[in-house]
Short mmCIF file of C-alpha atoms and ligand atoms in Angstrom, two decimals:
data_model
loop_
_atom_site.label_atom_id
_atom_site.label_comp_id
_atom_site.label_asym_id
_atom_site.label_seq_id
_atom_site.Cartn_x
_atom_site.Cartn_y
_atom_site.Cartn_z
CA UNK B 232 98.28 65.63 108.52
CA UNK B 233 97.42 65.21 112.54
CA UNK B 234 95.74 68.24 114.12
CA UNK B 235 98.90 69.43 115.81
CA UNK B 236 101.13 69.27 112.52
CA UNK B 237 98.48 71.42 111.39
CA UNK B 238 98.46 73.55 114.22
CA UNK B 239 101.56 75.07 113.03
CA UNK B 240 100.18 76.14 109.66
CA UNK B 241 99.18 79.58 109.21
CA UNK B 242 95.15 80.38 108.07
CA UNK B 243 94.41 83.87 107.54
CA UNK B 244 91.27 85.80 106.13
CA UNK B 245 89.48 88.94 106.26
CA UNK B 246 86.45 90.76 105.28
CA UNK B 247 85.78 94.76 104.72
CA UNK B 248 83.48 96.11 107.14
CA UNK B 249 82.31 98.89 103.98
CA UNK B 250 78.80 97.49 104.78
CA UNK B 251 76.67 94.54 106.92
CA UNK B 252 77.81 91.54 106.33
CA UNK B 253 75.79 89.39 103.89
CA UNK B 254 74.85 85.16 104.11
CA UNK B 255 77.60 85.15 100.87
CA UNK B 256 80.21 86.49 103.18
CA UNK B 257 79.24 83.71 105.80
CA UNK B 258 78.53 80.60 103.44
CA UNK B 259 81.60 81.66 101.13
CA UNK B 260 83.98 82.45 104.32
CA UNK B 261 82.99 82.92 107.91
CA UNK B 262 81.61 79.46 107.74
CA UNK B 263 84.87 77.89 107.16
CA UNK B 264 87.08 80.13 109.39
CA UNK B 265 84.83 78.69 112.53
CA UNK B 266 85.39 74.74 111.21
CA UNK B 267 88.85 75.09 111.12
CA UNK B 268 89.82 77.49 113.87
CA UNK B 269 90.99 74.88 116.12
CA UNK B 270 93.05 72.96 113.31
CA UNK B 271 95.13 76.23 112.35
CA UNK B 272 96.89 78.86 113.89
CA UNK B 273 94.09 81.66 112.85
CA UNK B 274 94.21 85.33 112.26
CA UNK B 275 91.04 86.91 111.05
CA UNK B 276 90.69 90.78 110.77
CA UNK B 277 88.49 93.76 109.50
CA UNK B 278 90.14 94.99 106.62
CA UNK B 279 89.10 98.92 106.97
CA UNK B 280 91.86 100.05 104.77
CA UNK B 281 90.37 98.41 101.92
CA UNK B 282 87.26 99.67 102.75
CA UNK B 283 88.24 103.25 101.78
CA UNK B 284 88.97 102.07 98.48
CA UNK B 285 85.16 103.60 97.99
CA UNK B 286 83.96 106.31 100.09
CA UNK B 287 82.77 105.41 103.47
CA UNK B 288 80.83 107.62 106.31
CA UNK B 289 83.44 108.10 108.90
CA UNK B 290 80.80 107.16 111.53
CA UNK B 291 79.13 104.09 109.76
CA UNK B 292 82.58 102.47 109.01
CA UNK B 293 83.72 102.76 112.79
CA UNK B 294 80.74 100.89 113.48
CA UNK B 295 80.24 98.37 110.88
CA UNK B 296 84.22 97.66 111.88
CA UNK B 297 83.20 97.16 115.70
CA UNK B 298 80.01 94.91 113.81
CA UNK B 299 82.11 92.76 111.77
CA UNK B 300 84.33 91.71 115.13
CA UNK B 301 80.92 91.28 116.58
CA UNK B 302 79.90 88.86 113.77
CA UNK B 303 83.02 86.97 113.65
CA UNK B 304 82.63 85.97 117.50
CA UNK B 305 79.04 85.35 117.33
CA UNK B 306 79.55 82.98 114.23
CA UNK B 307 81.67 81.02 116.31
CA UNK B 308 85.24 82.23 116.25
CA UNK B 309 86.90 82.28 119.96
CA UNK B 310 89.07 85.26 120.32
CA UNK B 311 91.19 82.60 122.58
CA UNK B 312 91.85 80.51 119.61
CA UNK B 313 92.37 82.89 116.64
CA UNK B 314 93.83 86.23 116.96
CA UNK B 315 91.18 89.02 115.96
CA UNK B 316 92.14 92.68 115.02
CA UNK B 317 91.52 95.57 112.68
CA UNK B 318 93.70 96.24 109.68
CA UNK B 319 94.75 99.78 110.41
CA UNK B 320 95.55 99.21 114.19
CA UNK B 321 98.38 97.26 112.26
CA UNK B 322 100.35 99.83 110.03
CA UNK B 323 102.83 97.58 109.02
CA UNK B 324 99.87 96.02 106.39
CA UNK B 325 100.58 99.68 104.52
CA UNK B 326 104.00 99.68 105.03
CA UNK B 327 104.24 96.47 103.32
CA UNK B 328 101.74 97.26 100.41
CA UNK B 329 104.07 100.25 99.65
CA UNK B 330 107.10 97.64 99.19
CA UNK B 331 104.81 95.59 97.22
CA UNK B 332 103.54 98.35 95.24
CA UNK B 333 107.11 98.85 93.45
CA UNK B 334 107.10 94.97 92.60
CA UNK B 335 103.91 95.16 90.95
CA UNK B 336 103.18 95.39 87.26
CA UNK B 337 100.50 97.72 85.75
CA UNK B 338 99.78 94.69 83.43
CA UNK B 339 98.75 92.33 86.09
CA UNK B 340 96.82 94.59 88.36
CA UNK B 341 94.60 96.16 85.32
CA UNK B 342 93.79 92.60 84.50
CA UNK B 343 91.84 92.28 88.19
CA UNK B 344 88.19 91.44 87.50
CA UNK B 345 87.10 93.36 90.69
CA UNK B 346 89.11 96.22 89.73
CA UNK B 347 87.43 96.29 86.13
CA UNK B 348 83.91 96.00 87.94
CA UNK B 349 84.35 98.58 90.83
CA UNK B 350 86.32 100.93 88.78
CA UNK B 351 83.46 100.91 85.92
CA UNK B 352 81.01 101.72 88.88
CA UNK B 353 83.53 104.68 90.26
CA UNK B 354 82.47 107.03 87.24
CA UNK B 355 85.56 109.30 86.17
CA UNK B 356 87.79 109.74 89.03
CA UNK B 357 89.13 106.12 89.71
CA UNK B 358 90.90 105.89 92.76
CA UNK B 359 94.29 104.91 93.02
CA UNK B 360 93.49 102.60 95.74
CA UNK B 361 90.84 100.88 94.02
CA UNK B 362 93.76 99.70 91.59
CA UNK B 363 96.46 98.91 94.11
CA UNK B 364 93.70 97.28 96.59
CA UNK B 365 94.79 93.91 95.58
CA UNK B 366 98.61 94.66 96.45
CA UNK B 367 97.62 95.37 99.79
CA UNK B 368 95.51 92.48 100.27
CA UNK B 369 99.20 90.52 98.95
CA UNK B 370 100.33 92.62 102.16
CA UNK B 371 97.84 91.57 104.64
CA UNK B 372 98.75 87.58 103.66
CA UNK B 373 102.26 87.68 103.34
CA UNK B 374 103.04 89.56 106.43
CA UNK B 375 101.92 86.20 108.53
CA UNK B 376 103.99 83.77 106.70
CA UNK B 377 100.27 82.34 105.61
CA UNK B 378 99.51 78.86 104.52
CA UNK B 379 95.94 78.81 103.77
CA UNK B 380 93.61 81.66 103.09
CA UNK B 381 89.68 80.84 103.32
CA UNK B 382 87.77 82.59 100.92
CA UNK B 383 85.01 82.82 98.17
CA UNK B 384 85.56 82.30 94.78
CA UNK B 385 85.78 86.11 93.83
CA UNK B 386 88.95 86.28 95.81
CA UNK B 387 91.16 83.35 94.04
CA UNK B 388 92.50 85.81 91.62
CA UNK B 389 93.49 88.07 94.25
CA UNK B 390 95.45 85.19 95.85
CA UNK B 391 97.33 84.01 92.62
CA UNK B 392 98.37 87.35 92.60
CA UNK B 393 99.71 87.32 95.81
CA UNK B 394 101.58 84.04 95.30
CA UNK B 395 103.00 85.62 92.32
CA UNK B 396 104.29 88.87 94.38
CA UNK B 397 105.70 86.45 96.64
CA UNK B 398 107.66 84.05 94.42
CA UNK B 399 108.63 86.98 92.25
CA UNK B 400 110.38 88.85 95.73
CA UNK B 401 111.57 85.60 96.79
CA UNK B 402 113.50 84.88 93.11
CA UNK B 403 115.05 88.51 93.94
CA UNK B 404 115.60 88.51 97.59
CA UNK B 405 116.09 84.79 98.86
CA UNK B 406 113.26 81.67 98.89
CA UNK B 407 112.72 82.06 102.54
CA UNK B 408 111.29 85.68 102.20
CA UNK B 409 108.00 85.10 101.87
CA UNK B 410 105.81 81.83 102.57
CA UNK B 411 103.37 81.24 99.05
CA UNK B 412 100.16 80.83 100.14
CA UNK B 413 97.06 78.76 99.31
CA UNK B 414 93.31 79.57 98.41
CA UNK B 415 90.95 77.50 100.30
CA UNK B 416 87.58 77.90 98.55
CA UNK B 417 84.44 75.89 99.76
CA UNK B 418 83.15 73.28 97.30
CA UNK B 419 79.60 74.78 97.79
CA UNK B 420 78.92 78.02 98.96
CA UNK B 421 81.75 79.91 97.54
CA UNK B 422 79.57 81.91 95.15
CA UNK B 423 76.29 83.08 96.61
CA UNK B 424 74.38 84.78 93.74
CA UNK B 425 71.97 88.06 93.96
CA UNK B 426 68.36 87.10 94.83
CA UNK B 427 67.54 89.83 92.52
CA UNK B 428 69.71 88.89 89.54
CA UNK B 429 71.02 85.14 90.41
CA UNK B 430 73.43 85.65 87.51
CA UNK B 431 75.31 88.30 89.49
CA UNK B 432 77.27 87.60 92.77
CA UNK B 433 75.76 88.68 96.30
CA UNK B 434 77.21 91.80 97.32
CA UNK B 435 77.18 93.80 100.24
CA UNK B 436 77.51 96.89 98.33
CA UNK B 437 74.51 96.05 95.73
CA UNK B 438 71.69 98.90 96.03
CA UNK B 439 69.07 96.89 96.20
CA UNK B 440 68.96 95.52 99.79
CA UNK B 441 66.42 92.89 98.26
CA UNK B 442 69.29 91.34 96.44
CA UNK B 443 70.86 90.23 100.06
CA UNK B 444 70.40 88.79 102.68
CA UNK B 445 72.27 90.82 105.68
CA UNK B 446 73.50 88.78 108.65
CA UNK B 447 71.87 91.86 110.51
CA UNK B 448 68.38 91.39 108.84
CA UNK B 449 65.21 90.20 111.24
CA UNK B 450 63.43 86.99 110.66
CA UNK B 451 60.97 88.64 108.50
CA UNK B 452 62.95 90.53 106.25
CA UNK B 453 64.83 87.18 105.60
CA UNK B 454 61.58 85.31 104.62
CA UNK B 455 60.59 88.16 102.52
CA UNK B 456 63.65 88.65 100.56
CA UNK B 457 63.68 84.60 99.70
CA UNK B 458 60.40 84.39 98.81
CA UNK B 459 60.60 87.47 96.39
CA UNK B 460 64.13 85.83 95.05
CA UNK B 461 63.43 85.88 91.54
CA UNK B 462 63.47 82.32 89.88
CA UNK B 463 62.22 81.68 86.24
CA UNK B 464 58.63 80.80 84.55
CA UNK B 465 59.25 77.06 84.74
CA UNK B 466 58.24 74.95 87.63
CA UNK B 467 60.84 72.03 87.81
CA UNK B 468 63.04 72.16 90.62
CA UNK B 469 66.47 71.13 89.41
CA UNK B 470 70.26 71.93 89.55
CA UNK B 471 70.45 73.62 85.79
CA UNK B 472 72.45 76.86 84.76
CA UNK B 473 69.19 77.74 82.96
CA UNK B 474 67.61 77.88 86.02
CA UNK B 475 70.21 79.92 88.11
CA UNK B 476 67.91 81.46 90.59
CA UNK B 477 66.54 78.06 91.26
CA UNK B 478 70.19 76.62 91.97
CA UNK B 479 71.05 79.33 94.12
CA UNK B 480 68.06 78.32 96.67
CA UNK B 481 69.45 75.09 96.17
CA UNK B 482 73.02 75.92 96.74
CA UNK B 483 72.15 78.34 100.11
CA UNK B 484 70.37 75.00 101.45
CA UNK B 485 73.47 72.52 100.71
CA UNK B 486 75.64 75.30 102.16
CA UNK B 487 73.80 75.50 105.18
CA UNK B 488 72.68 71.69 105.84
CA UNK B 489 75.78 69.64 104.43
CA UNK B 490 73.37 68.08 102.14
CA UNK B 491 74.63 67.45 98.51
CA UNK B 492 72.42 69.28 96.12
CA UNK B 493 71.68 66.02 93.95
CA UNK B 494 70.16 65.14 97.41
CA UNK B 495 68.39 68.33 98.23
CA UNK B 496 66.96 68.23 94.25
CA UNK B 497 65.42 64.62 94.89
CA UNK B 498 63.61 65.42 98.00
CA UNK B 499 61.34 68.30 95.82
CA UNK B 500 60.30 65.79 93.25
CA UNK B 501 56.25 66.84 92.17
CA UNK B 502 56.87 70.27 94.48
CA UNK B 503 56.75 73.70 93.12
CA UNK B 504 58.81 76.73 93.49
CA UNK B 505 56.83 77.81 96.52
CA UNK B 506 58.17 75.03 98.53
CA UNK B 507 61.53 75.54 97.95
CA UNK B 508 61.51 79.50 98.61
CA UNK B 509 59.76 78.15 102.04
CA UNK B 510 62.00 75.54 103.28
CA UNK B 511 64.95 77.56 102.30
CA UNK B 512 63.87 80.73 104.08
CA UNK B 513 63.29 78.96 107.19
CA UNK B 514 66.87 77.26 106.59
CA UNK B 515 68.37 80.78 106.48
CA UNK B 516 66.09 82.18 109.31
CA UNK B 517 67.76 78.95 111.39
CA UNK B 518 71.42 79.82 110.38
CA UNK B 519 71.21 83.48 110.75
CA UNK B 520 68.98 84.50 113.50
CA UNK B 521 71.08 82.81 116.54
CA UNK B 522 74.24 84.60 114.87
CA UNK B 523 71.93 87.94 114.47
CA UNK B 524 71.08 88.28 118.36
CA UNK B 525 74.64 87.23 119.39
CA UNK B 526 76.32 89.76 117.42
CA UNK B 527 73.58 92.33 118.36
CA UNK B 528 74.60 91.32 122.25
CA UNK B 529 78.17 91.62 121.67
CA UNK B 530 78.33 94.87 119.74
CA UNK B 531 76.72 96.27 122.36
CA UNK B 532 79.94 95.19 124.68
CA UNK B 533 82.53 97.84 123.54
CA UNK B 534 84.68 97.10 126.45
CA UNK B 535 84.91 93.44 125.74
CA UNK B 536 85.23 94.40 122.08
CA UNK B 537 87.94 96.94 122.33
CA UNK B 538 89.97 94.74 124.79
CA UNK B 539 89.65 91.92 121.92
CA UNK B 540 91.01 93.79 119.52
CA UNK B 541 93.74 95.46 121.31
CA UNK B 542 95.29 91.89 122.53
CA UNK B 543 94.75 90.80 118.55
CA UNK B 544 96.42 94.01 117.14
CA UNK B 545 99.66 93.72 119.54
CA UNK B 546 99.96 90.08 118.87
CA UNK B 547 99.54 90.61 114.73
CA UNK B 548 102.27 93.45 115.20
CA UNK B 549 104.76 91.46 116.95
CA UNK B 550 104.28 88.50 113.81
CA UNK B 551 103.85 91.07 111.53
CA UNK B 552 107.13 93.64 112.12
CA UNK B 553 109.32 90.61 112.00
CA UNK B 554 108.09 89.94 108.44
CA UNK B 555 108.69 93.71 107.63
CA UNK B 556 112.20 93.77 109.11
CA UNK B 557 113.14 91.04 107.27
CA UNK B 558 112.07 92.41 104.14
CA UNK B 559 113.76 96.00 105.06
CA UNK B 560 116.98 94.13 105.28
CA UNK B 561 116.76 92.10 102.05
CA UNK B 562 115.77 95.02 100.15
CA UNK B 563 118.42 97.19 101.61
CA UNK B 564 116.18 99.46 103.60
CA UNK B 565 117.39 101.36 106.70
CA UNK B 566 115.12 101.10 109.64
P1 LIG U 737 84.89 90.61 100.84
O1 LIG U 737 84.53 91.82 102.36
O2 LIG U 737 84.32 91.15 99.46
O3 LIG U 737 84.30 89.43 101.11
C1 LIG U 737 84.40 88.69 102.10
C2 LIG U 737 84.73 87.31 102.09
O4 LIG U 737 83.60 86.73 101.54
C3 LIG U 737 83.38 86.07 100.52
N1 LIG U 737 82.34 86.72 99.62
C4 LIG U 737 81.72 85.46 99.18
N2 LIG U 737 81.33 84.53 98.98
C5 LIG U 737 80.32 83.66 98.47
N3 LIG U 737 79.47 84.16 97.92
C6 LIG U 737 79.01 85.74 97.93
N4 LIG U 737 78.31 86.09 97.18
C7 LIG U 737 80.50 86.17 98.14
N5 LIG U 737 80.76 87.71 98.52
C8 LIG U 737 81.73 87.69 99.54
C9 LIG U 737 84.80 86.77 99.72
O5 LIG U 737 85.42 85.84 98.95
C10 LIG U 737 85.61 86.89 100.87
O6 LIG U 737 86.09 85.58 101.31
N6 LIG U 737 89.62 91.22 99.58
C11 LIG U 737 88.54 90.90 100.53
C12 LIG U 737 89.24 91.23 101.64
C13 LIG U 737 90.53 90.67 101.99
C14 LIG U 737 90.99 89.76 102.46
C15 LIG U 737 92.39 90.26 102.69
C16 LIG U 737 90.96 88.33 102.19
C17 LIG U 737 91.54 91.76 102.27
N7 LIG U 737 92.51 91.27 102.54
C18 LIG U 737 93.22 88.78 103.23
C19 LIG U 737 91.33 86.97 102.68
C20 LIG U 737 92.92 87.33 103.21
C21 LIG U 737 87.21 91.24 100.30
O7 LIG U 737 87.00 92.10 99.88
O8 LIG U 737 86.27 90.38 101.10
#
């Protein structure tokens, strides 16, 4: 497909501003957004309504939302190329989510692995929002007639549910009601693992700060965290499932440099884990350091960020309200 043809296609994605972003968010999602921003009609936002499915401190939530948007721009997203906004500034997201809730089944939502994980951690009182979280995500995607959703592997199931809901609604109310989206998952970096427990995903909300490299970490913090990363008792550097810690560091290198894992493994013949950790740390520092410095600068430019977001929200509302009107009319809701 040529570039101008693809520009007609919609690419959309988002991150929860529930904490500082990690290199998992960067390598699994954000890097791909930057890579494709000139080829598609792009919509990127911060999903703060999703973030409140677990308790957030109001001041922190507000600040992390600005920080997330500053990070998108620092990573290379150009506000002239992509529409940037915040979910709570576009009320159509919550409105369509209600409608989709009425067409979603308890059974299918109960099968979502992210719900199973998060509800286990929620204790006795599991917020209903945690259960209907993927329905709000479906609303985010369907409002913009999205073709492609660049995300990490953990979101694939949610996009499959979005597709099921779109098809279900189209069967009931007409084929052209919703566009059926596709996930776009990078071949390397789609699941960066915790540095402390390399069989689990690196997560913003991990209580152990050594488990994740945050995009706001200092160079020293990054070096320390990677040098402390859990590997195993052996010494051979191999792409082997029985060595998840080593494999994770190889994956991080591959996702940053674009070199294949096989090529990286060959370059370590006869070398020790210490070399692998040292080199990985330097590559991560090189990737994160300029991004962090620029995000720090932009984060202070509140007026600029607010202006970008106001323009983005206006554009988003124009598009989203058209889809919502179409949906109201088909269903028989007065407006
Ligand atoms: P969130 O905020 O958990 O993560 C944001 C993006 O980062 C990816 N990701 C990872 N990729 C690789 N390795 C990791 N360890 C890792 N951790 C996170 C996620 O796959 C995601 O792409 N539900 C979404 C946010 C959302 C959304 C949307 C995304 C809401 N509405 C509409 C796309 C379209 C989420 O919680 O992402």
